[in-house]
Coordinates of N, CA, C and O in Angstrom, one line a residue:
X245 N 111.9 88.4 76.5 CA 113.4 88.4 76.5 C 113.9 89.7 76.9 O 113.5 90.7 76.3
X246 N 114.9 89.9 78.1 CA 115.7 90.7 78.2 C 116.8 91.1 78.4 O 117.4 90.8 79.4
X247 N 117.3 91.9 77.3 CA 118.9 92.4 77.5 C 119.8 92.3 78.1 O 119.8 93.1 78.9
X248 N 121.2 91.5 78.2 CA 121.6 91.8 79.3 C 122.3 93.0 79.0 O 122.6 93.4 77.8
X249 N 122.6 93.6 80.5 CA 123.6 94.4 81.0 C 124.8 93.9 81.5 O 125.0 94.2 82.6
X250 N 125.5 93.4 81.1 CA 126.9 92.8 81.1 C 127.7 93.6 82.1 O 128.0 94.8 82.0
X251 N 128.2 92.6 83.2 CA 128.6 93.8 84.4 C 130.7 93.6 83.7 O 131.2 93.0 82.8
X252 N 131.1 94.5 84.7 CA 132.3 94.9 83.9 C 133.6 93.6 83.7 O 134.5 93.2 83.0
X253 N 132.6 93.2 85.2 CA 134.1 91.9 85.7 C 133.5 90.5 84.7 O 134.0 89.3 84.7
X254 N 132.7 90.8 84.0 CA 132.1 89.6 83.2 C 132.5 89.1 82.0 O 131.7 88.7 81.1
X255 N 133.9 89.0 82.0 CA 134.3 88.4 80.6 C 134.0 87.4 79.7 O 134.3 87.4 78.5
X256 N 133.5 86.6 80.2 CA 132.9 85.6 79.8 C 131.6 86.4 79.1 O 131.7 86.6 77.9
X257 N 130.7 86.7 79.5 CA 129.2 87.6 79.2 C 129.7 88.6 77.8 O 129.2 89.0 76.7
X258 N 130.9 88.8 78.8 CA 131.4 89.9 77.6 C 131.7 89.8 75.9 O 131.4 90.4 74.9
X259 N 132.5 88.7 76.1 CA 132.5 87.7 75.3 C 131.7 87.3 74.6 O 131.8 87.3 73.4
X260 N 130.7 86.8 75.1 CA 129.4 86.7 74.1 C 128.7 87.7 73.6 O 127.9 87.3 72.8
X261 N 128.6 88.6 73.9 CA 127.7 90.0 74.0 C 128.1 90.2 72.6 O 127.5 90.4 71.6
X262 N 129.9 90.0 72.7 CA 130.3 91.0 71.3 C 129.9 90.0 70.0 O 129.2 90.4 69.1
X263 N 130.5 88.5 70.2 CA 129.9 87.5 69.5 C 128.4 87.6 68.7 O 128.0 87.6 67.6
X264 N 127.8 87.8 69.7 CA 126.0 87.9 69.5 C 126.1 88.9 68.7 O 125.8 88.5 67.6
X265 N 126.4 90.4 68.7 CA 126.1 91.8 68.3 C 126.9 91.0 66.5 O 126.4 90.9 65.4
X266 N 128.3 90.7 66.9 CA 128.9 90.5 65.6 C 127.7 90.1 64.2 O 127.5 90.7 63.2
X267 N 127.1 88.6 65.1 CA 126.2 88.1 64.3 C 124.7 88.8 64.4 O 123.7 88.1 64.6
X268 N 124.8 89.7 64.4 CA 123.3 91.0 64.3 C 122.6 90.3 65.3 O 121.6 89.8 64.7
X269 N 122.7 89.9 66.8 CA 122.0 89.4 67.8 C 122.3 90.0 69.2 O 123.3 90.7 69.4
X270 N 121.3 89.7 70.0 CA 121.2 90.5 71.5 C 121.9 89.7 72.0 O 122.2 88.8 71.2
X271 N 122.3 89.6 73.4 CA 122.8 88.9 74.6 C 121.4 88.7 75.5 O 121.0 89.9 75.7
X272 N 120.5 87.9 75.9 CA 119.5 88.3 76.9 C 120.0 87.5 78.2 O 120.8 86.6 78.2
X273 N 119.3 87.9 79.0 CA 119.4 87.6 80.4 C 119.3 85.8 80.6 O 119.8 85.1 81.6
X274 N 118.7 85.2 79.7 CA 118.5 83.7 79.6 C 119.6 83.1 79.3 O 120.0 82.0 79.6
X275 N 120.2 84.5 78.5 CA 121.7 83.3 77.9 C 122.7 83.2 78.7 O 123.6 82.5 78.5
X276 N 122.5 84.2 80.0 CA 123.7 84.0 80.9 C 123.3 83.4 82.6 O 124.1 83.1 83.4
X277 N 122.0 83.3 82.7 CA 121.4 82.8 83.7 C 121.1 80.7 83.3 O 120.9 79.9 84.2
X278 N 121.2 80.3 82.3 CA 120.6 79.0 82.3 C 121.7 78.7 82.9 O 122.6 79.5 83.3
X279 N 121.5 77.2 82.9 CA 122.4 75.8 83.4 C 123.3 76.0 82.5 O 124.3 76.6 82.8
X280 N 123.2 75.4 81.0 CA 124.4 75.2 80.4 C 125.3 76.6 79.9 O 126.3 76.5 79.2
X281 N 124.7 77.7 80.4 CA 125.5 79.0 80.3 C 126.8 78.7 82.1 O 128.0 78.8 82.2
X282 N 126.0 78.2 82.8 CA 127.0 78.2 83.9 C 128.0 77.1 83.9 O 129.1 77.0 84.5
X283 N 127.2 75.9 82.9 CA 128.6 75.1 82.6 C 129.5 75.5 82.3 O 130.6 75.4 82.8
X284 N 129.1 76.0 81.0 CA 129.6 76.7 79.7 C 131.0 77.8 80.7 O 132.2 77.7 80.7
X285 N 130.1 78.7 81.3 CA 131.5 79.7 82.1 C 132.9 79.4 82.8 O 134.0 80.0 82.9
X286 N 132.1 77.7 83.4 CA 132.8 77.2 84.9 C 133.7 76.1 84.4 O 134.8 75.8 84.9
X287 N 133.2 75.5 83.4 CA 133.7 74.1 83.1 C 133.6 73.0 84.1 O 134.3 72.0 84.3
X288 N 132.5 73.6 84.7 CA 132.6 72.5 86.2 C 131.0 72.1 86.4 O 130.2 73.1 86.5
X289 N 130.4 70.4 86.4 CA 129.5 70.1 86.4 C 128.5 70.7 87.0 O 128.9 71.5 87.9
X290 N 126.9 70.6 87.0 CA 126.5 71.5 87.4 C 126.3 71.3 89.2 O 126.4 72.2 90.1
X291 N 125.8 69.5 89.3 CA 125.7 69.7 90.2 C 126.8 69.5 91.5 O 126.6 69.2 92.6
X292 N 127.9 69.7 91.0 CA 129.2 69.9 91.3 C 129.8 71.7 91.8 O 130.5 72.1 92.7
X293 N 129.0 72.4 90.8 CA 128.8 73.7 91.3 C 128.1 73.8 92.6 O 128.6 74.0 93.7
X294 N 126.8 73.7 92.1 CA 125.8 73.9 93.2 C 126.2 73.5 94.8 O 125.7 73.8 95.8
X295 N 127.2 72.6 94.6 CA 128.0 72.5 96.0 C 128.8 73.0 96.3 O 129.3 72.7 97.5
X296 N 129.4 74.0 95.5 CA 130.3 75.0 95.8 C 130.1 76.2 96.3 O 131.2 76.7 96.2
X297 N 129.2 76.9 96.9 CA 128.3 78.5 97.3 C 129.8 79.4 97.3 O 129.6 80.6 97.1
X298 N 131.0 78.8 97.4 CA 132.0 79.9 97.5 C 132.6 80.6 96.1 O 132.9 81.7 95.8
X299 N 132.5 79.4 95.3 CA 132.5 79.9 93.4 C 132.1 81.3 93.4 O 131.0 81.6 93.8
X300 N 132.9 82.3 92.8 CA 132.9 83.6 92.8 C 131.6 83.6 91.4 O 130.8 84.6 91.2
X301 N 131.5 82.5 90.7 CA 130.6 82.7 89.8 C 129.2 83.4 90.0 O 128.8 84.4 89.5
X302 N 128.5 82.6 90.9 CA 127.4 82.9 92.2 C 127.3 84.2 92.2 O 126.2 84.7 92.0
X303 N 128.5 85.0 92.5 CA 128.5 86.5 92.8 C 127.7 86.8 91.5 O 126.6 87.2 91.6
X304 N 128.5 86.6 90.2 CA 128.3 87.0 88.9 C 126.5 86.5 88.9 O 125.6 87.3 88.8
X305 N 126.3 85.5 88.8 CA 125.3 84.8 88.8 C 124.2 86.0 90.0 O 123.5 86.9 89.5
X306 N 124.3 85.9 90.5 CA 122.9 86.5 91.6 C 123.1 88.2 91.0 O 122.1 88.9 91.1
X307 N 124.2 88.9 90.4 CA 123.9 90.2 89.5 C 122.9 90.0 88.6 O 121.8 90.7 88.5
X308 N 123.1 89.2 88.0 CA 122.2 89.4 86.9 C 120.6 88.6 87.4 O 119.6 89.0 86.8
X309 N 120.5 87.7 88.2 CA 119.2 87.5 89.0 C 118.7 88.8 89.4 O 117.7 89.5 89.0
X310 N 119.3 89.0 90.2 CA 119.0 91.0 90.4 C 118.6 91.8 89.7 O 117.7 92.5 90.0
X311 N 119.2 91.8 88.4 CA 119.2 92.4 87.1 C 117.3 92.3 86.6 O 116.4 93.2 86.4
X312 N 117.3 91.1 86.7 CA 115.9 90.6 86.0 C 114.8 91.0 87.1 O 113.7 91.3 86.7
X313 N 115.3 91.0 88.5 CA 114.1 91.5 89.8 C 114.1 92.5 89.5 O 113.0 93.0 89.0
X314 N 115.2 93.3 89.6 CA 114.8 95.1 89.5 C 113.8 95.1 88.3 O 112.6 95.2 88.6
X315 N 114.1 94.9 86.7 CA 113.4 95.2 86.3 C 112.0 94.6 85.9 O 111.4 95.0 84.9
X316 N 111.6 93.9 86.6 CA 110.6 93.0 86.7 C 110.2 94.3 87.6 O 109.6 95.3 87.1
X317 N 110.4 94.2 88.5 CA 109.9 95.1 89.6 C 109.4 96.6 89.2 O 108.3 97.1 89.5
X318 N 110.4 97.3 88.5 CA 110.1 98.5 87.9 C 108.9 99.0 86.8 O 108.3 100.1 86.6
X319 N 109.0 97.4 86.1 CA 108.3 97.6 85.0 C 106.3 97.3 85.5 O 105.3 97.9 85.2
X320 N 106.6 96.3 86.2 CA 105.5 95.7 86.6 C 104.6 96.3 88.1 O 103.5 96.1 88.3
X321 N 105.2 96.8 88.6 CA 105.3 97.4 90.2 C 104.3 96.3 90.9 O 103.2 96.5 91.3
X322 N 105.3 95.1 90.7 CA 105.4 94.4 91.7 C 105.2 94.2 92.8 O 105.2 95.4 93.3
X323 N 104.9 93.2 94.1 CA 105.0 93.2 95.5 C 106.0 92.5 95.9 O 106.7 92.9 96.8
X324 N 106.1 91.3 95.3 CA 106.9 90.3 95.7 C 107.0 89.3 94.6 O 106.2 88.9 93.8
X325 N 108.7 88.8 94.9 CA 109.1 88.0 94.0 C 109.3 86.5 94.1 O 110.5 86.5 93.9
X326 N 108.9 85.3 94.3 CA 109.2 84.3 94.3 C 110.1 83.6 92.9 O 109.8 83.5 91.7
X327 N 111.4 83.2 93.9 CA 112.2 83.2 93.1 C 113.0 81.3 93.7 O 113.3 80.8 94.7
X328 N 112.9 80.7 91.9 CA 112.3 79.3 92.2 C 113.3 78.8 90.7 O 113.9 79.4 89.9
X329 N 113.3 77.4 90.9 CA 114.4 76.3 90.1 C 115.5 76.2 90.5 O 116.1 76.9 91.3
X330 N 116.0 75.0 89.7 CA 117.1 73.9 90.8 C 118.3 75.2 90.8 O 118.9 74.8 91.9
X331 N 118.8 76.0 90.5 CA 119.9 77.1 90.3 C 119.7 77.4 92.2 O 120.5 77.2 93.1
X332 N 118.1 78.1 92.3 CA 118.2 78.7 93.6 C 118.3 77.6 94.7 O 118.3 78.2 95.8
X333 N 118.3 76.4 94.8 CA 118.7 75.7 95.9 C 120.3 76.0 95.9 O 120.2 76.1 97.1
X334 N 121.1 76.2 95.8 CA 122.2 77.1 95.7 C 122.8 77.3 97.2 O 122.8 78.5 97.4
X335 N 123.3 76.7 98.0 CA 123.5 77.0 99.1 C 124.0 79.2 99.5 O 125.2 79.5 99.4
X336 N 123.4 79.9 99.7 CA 123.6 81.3 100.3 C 122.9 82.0 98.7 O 122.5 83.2 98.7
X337 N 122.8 81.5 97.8 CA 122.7 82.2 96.4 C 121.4 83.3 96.7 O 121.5 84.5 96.5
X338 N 120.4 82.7 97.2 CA 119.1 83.7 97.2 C 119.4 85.2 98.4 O 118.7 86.2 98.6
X339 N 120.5 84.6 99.0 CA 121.2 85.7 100.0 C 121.7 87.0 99.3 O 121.8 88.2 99.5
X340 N 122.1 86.3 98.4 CA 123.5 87.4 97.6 C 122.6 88.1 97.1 O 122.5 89.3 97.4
X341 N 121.5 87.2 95.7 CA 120.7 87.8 95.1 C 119.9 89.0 96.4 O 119.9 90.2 96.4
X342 N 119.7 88.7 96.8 CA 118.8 90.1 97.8 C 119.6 91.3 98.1 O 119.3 92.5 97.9
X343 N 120.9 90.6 98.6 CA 121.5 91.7 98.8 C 122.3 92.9 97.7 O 122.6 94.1 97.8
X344 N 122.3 92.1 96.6 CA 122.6 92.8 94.9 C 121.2 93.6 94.6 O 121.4 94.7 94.0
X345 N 120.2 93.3 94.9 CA 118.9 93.6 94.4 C 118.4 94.7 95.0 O 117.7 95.6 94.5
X346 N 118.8 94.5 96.5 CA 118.4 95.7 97.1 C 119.5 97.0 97.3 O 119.2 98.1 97.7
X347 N 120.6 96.5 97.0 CA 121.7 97.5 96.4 C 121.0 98.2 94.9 O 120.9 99.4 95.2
X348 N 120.7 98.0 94.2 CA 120.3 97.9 92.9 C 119.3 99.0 93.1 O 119.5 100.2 92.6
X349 N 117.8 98.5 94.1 CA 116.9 99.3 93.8 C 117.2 100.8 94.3 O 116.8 101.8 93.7
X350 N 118.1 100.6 95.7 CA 118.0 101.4 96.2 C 118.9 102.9 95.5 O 118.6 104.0 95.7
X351 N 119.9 102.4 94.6 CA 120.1 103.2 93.7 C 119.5 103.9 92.8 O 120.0 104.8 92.2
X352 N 118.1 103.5 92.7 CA 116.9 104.2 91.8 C 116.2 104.7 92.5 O 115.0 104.6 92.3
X353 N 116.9 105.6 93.7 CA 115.2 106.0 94.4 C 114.1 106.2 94.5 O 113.7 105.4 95.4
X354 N 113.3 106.9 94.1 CA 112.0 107.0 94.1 C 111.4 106.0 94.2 O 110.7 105.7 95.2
X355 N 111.7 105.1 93.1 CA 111.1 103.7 92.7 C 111.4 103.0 94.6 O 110.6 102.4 95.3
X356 N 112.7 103.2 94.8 CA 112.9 102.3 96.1 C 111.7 102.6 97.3 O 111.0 101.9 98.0
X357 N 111.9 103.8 97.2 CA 111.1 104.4 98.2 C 109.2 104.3 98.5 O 108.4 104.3 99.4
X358 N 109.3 104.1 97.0 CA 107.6 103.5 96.9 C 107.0 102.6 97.4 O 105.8 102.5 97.8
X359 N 108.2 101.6 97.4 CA 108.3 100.0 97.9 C 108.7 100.2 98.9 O 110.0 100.1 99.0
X360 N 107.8 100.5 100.5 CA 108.0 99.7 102.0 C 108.6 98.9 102.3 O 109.5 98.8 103.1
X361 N 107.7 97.6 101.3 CA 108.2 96.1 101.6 C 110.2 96.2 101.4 O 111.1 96.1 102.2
X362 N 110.1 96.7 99.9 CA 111.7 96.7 99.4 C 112.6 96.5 100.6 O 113.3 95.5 100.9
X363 N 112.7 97.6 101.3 CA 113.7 97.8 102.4 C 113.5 96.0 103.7 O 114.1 95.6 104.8
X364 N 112.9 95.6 103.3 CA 113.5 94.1 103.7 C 113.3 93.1 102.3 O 112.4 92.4 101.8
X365 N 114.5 93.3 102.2 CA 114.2 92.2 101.1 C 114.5 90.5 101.0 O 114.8 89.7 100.0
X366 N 114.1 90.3 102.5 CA 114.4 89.1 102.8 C 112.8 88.5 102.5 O 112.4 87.4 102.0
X367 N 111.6 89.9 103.2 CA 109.9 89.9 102.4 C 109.9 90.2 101.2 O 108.9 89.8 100.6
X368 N 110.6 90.6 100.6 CA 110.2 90.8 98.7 C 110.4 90.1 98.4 O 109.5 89.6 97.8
X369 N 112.2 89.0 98.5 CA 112.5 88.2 97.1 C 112.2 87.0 98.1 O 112.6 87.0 99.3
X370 N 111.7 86.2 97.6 CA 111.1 85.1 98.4 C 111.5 83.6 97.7 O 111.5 83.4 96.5
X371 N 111.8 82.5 98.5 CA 112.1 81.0 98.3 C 110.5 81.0 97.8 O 109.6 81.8 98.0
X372 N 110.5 79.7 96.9 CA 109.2 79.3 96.9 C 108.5 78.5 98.3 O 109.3 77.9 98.9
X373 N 107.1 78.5 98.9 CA 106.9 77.7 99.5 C 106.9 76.0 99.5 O 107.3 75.2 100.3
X374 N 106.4 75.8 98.2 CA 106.6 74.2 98.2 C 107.4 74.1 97.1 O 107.3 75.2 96.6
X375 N 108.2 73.2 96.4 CA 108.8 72.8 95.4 C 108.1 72.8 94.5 O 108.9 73.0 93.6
X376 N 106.7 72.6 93.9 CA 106.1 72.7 93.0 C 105.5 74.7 92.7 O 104.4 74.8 92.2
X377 N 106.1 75.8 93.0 CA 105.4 76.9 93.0 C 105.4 77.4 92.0 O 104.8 78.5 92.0
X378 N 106.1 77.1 90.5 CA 105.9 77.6 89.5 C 104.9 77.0 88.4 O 104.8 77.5 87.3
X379 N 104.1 75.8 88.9 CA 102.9 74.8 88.2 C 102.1 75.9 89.0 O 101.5 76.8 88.3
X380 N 102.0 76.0 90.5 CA 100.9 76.0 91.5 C 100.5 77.7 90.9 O 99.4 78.2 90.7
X381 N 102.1 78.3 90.8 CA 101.5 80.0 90.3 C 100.8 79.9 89.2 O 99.8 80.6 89.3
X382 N 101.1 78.9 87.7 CA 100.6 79.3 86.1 C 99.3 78.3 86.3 O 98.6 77.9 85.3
X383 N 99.1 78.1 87.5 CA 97.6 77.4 87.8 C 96.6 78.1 88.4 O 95.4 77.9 88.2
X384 N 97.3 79.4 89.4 CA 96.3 80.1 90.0 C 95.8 81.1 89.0 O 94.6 81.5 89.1
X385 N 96.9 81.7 87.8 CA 96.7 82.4 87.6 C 95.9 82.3 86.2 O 95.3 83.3 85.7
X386 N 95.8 81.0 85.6 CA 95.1 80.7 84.7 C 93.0 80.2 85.2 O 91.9 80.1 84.6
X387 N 93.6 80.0 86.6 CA 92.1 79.8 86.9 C 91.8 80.8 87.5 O 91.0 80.4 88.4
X388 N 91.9 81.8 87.7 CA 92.1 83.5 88.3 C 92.7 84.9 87.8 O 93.2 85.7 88.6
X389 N 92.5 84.9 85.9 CA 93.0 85.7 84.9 C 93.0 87.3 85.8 O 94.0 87.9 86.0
X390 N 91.8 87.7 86.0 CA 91.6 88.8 87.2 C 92.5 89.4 88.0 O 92.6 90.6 88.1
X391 N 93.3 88.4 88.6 CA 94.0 88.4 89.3 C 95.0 89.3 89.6 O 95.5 89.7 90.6
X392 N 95.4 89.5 88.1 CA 96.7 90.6 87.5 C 96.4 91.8 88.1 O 95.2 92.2 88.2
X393 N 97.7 92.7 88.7 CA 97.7 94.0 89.5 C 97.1 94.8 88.4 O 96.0 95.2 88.3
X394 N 98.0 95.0 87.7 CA 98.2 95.6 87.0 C 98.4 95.3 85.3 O 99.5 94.7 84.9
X395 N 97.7 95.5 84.6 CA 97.8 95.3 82.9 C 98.3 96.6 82.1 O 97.8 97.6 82.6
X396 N 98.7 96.8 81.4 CA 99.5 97.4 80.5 C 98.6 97.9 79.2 O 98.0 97.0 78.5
X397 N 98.4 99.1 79.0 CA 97.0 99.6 78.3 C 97.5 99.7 76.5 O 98.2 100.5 76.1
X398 N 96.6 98.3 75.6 CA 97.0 98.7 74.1 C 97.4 100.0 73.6 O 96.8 101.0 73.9
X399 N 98.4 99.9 72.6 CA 99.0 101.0 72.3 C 98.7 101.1 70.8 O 99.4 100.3 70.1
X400 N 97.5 102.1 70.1 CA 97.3 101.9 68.8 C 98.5 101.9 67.6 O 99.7 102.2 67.7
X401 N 97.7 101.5 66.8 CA 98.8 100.9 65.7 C 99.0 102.2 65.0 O 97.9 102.8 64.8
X402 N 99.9 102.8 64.6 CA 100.6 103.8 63.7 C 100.0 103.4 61.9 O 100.5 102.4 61.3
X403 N 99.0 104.0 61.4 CA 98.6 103.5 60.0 C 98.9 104.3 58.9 O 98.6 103.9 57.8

């Protein structure tokens, strides 16, 4: 689960952020990225949206997709992201998201600069290849545990 960062024009996000905190709770990035959060904002069916690419929502929507690349990216030092479900069929959506994302990183220098690939990030944030790539990834990676770049070293327990 992660946080969101509620951008300023996000009233709606905003809105809930304070709601959630009221009741001693986070906002995370799931609650503003699902389906029925984008019903929930738009009042307009979903896949009634999805044929809309001009919906300023999208804008809002592909920030916070960004939101979750950057720090996926940061934390994990990543190569590439395959970025997949019915949201990203989205007519121009995976566009925006790139171009938010790579605004984003590039704001964090170093980190941007590490990443070659980054500076096109039409090679980093990537469509899936087939429609099935989120079975085909938690398939490779369960028959190929190894596989991980990088793992994250236990942190002893405080006694």
């Amino acid at each position: 689960f992660v946080p969101v960062q509620v951008t300023r024009s996000d009233a709606w996000a905003e809105a809930k952020r304070i709601a959630a905190a009221d009741r001693g709770e986070t906002l995370f990035l799931q609650d503003v990225l699902s389906i029925p959060a984008l019903v929930e904002r738009t009042g307009i069916d979903i896949d009634t949206l999805m044929q809309d690419a001009r919906n300023s929502v999208w804008d809002t929507h592909a920030h916070y997709i960004a939101q979750l690349c950057s720090i996926v990216t940061t934390m994990l030092a990543v190569h590439q992201i395959v970025l997949d479900g019915p949201i990203m069929a989205t007519p121009g959506l995976l566009n925006k998201v790139r171009e938010q994302f790579h605004d984003r990183m590039k704001r964090q220098g170093e980190i941007y600069h590490a990443y070659p690939q980054m500076e096109v990030a039409e090679e980093f944030l990537q469509p899936p290849s087939t429609n099935r790539s989120i079975l085909n990834g938690a398939m490779y990676f369960a028959a190929a545990p190894d596989t991980v770049v990088r793992t994250v070293p236990k942190i002893a327990e405080n006694t």
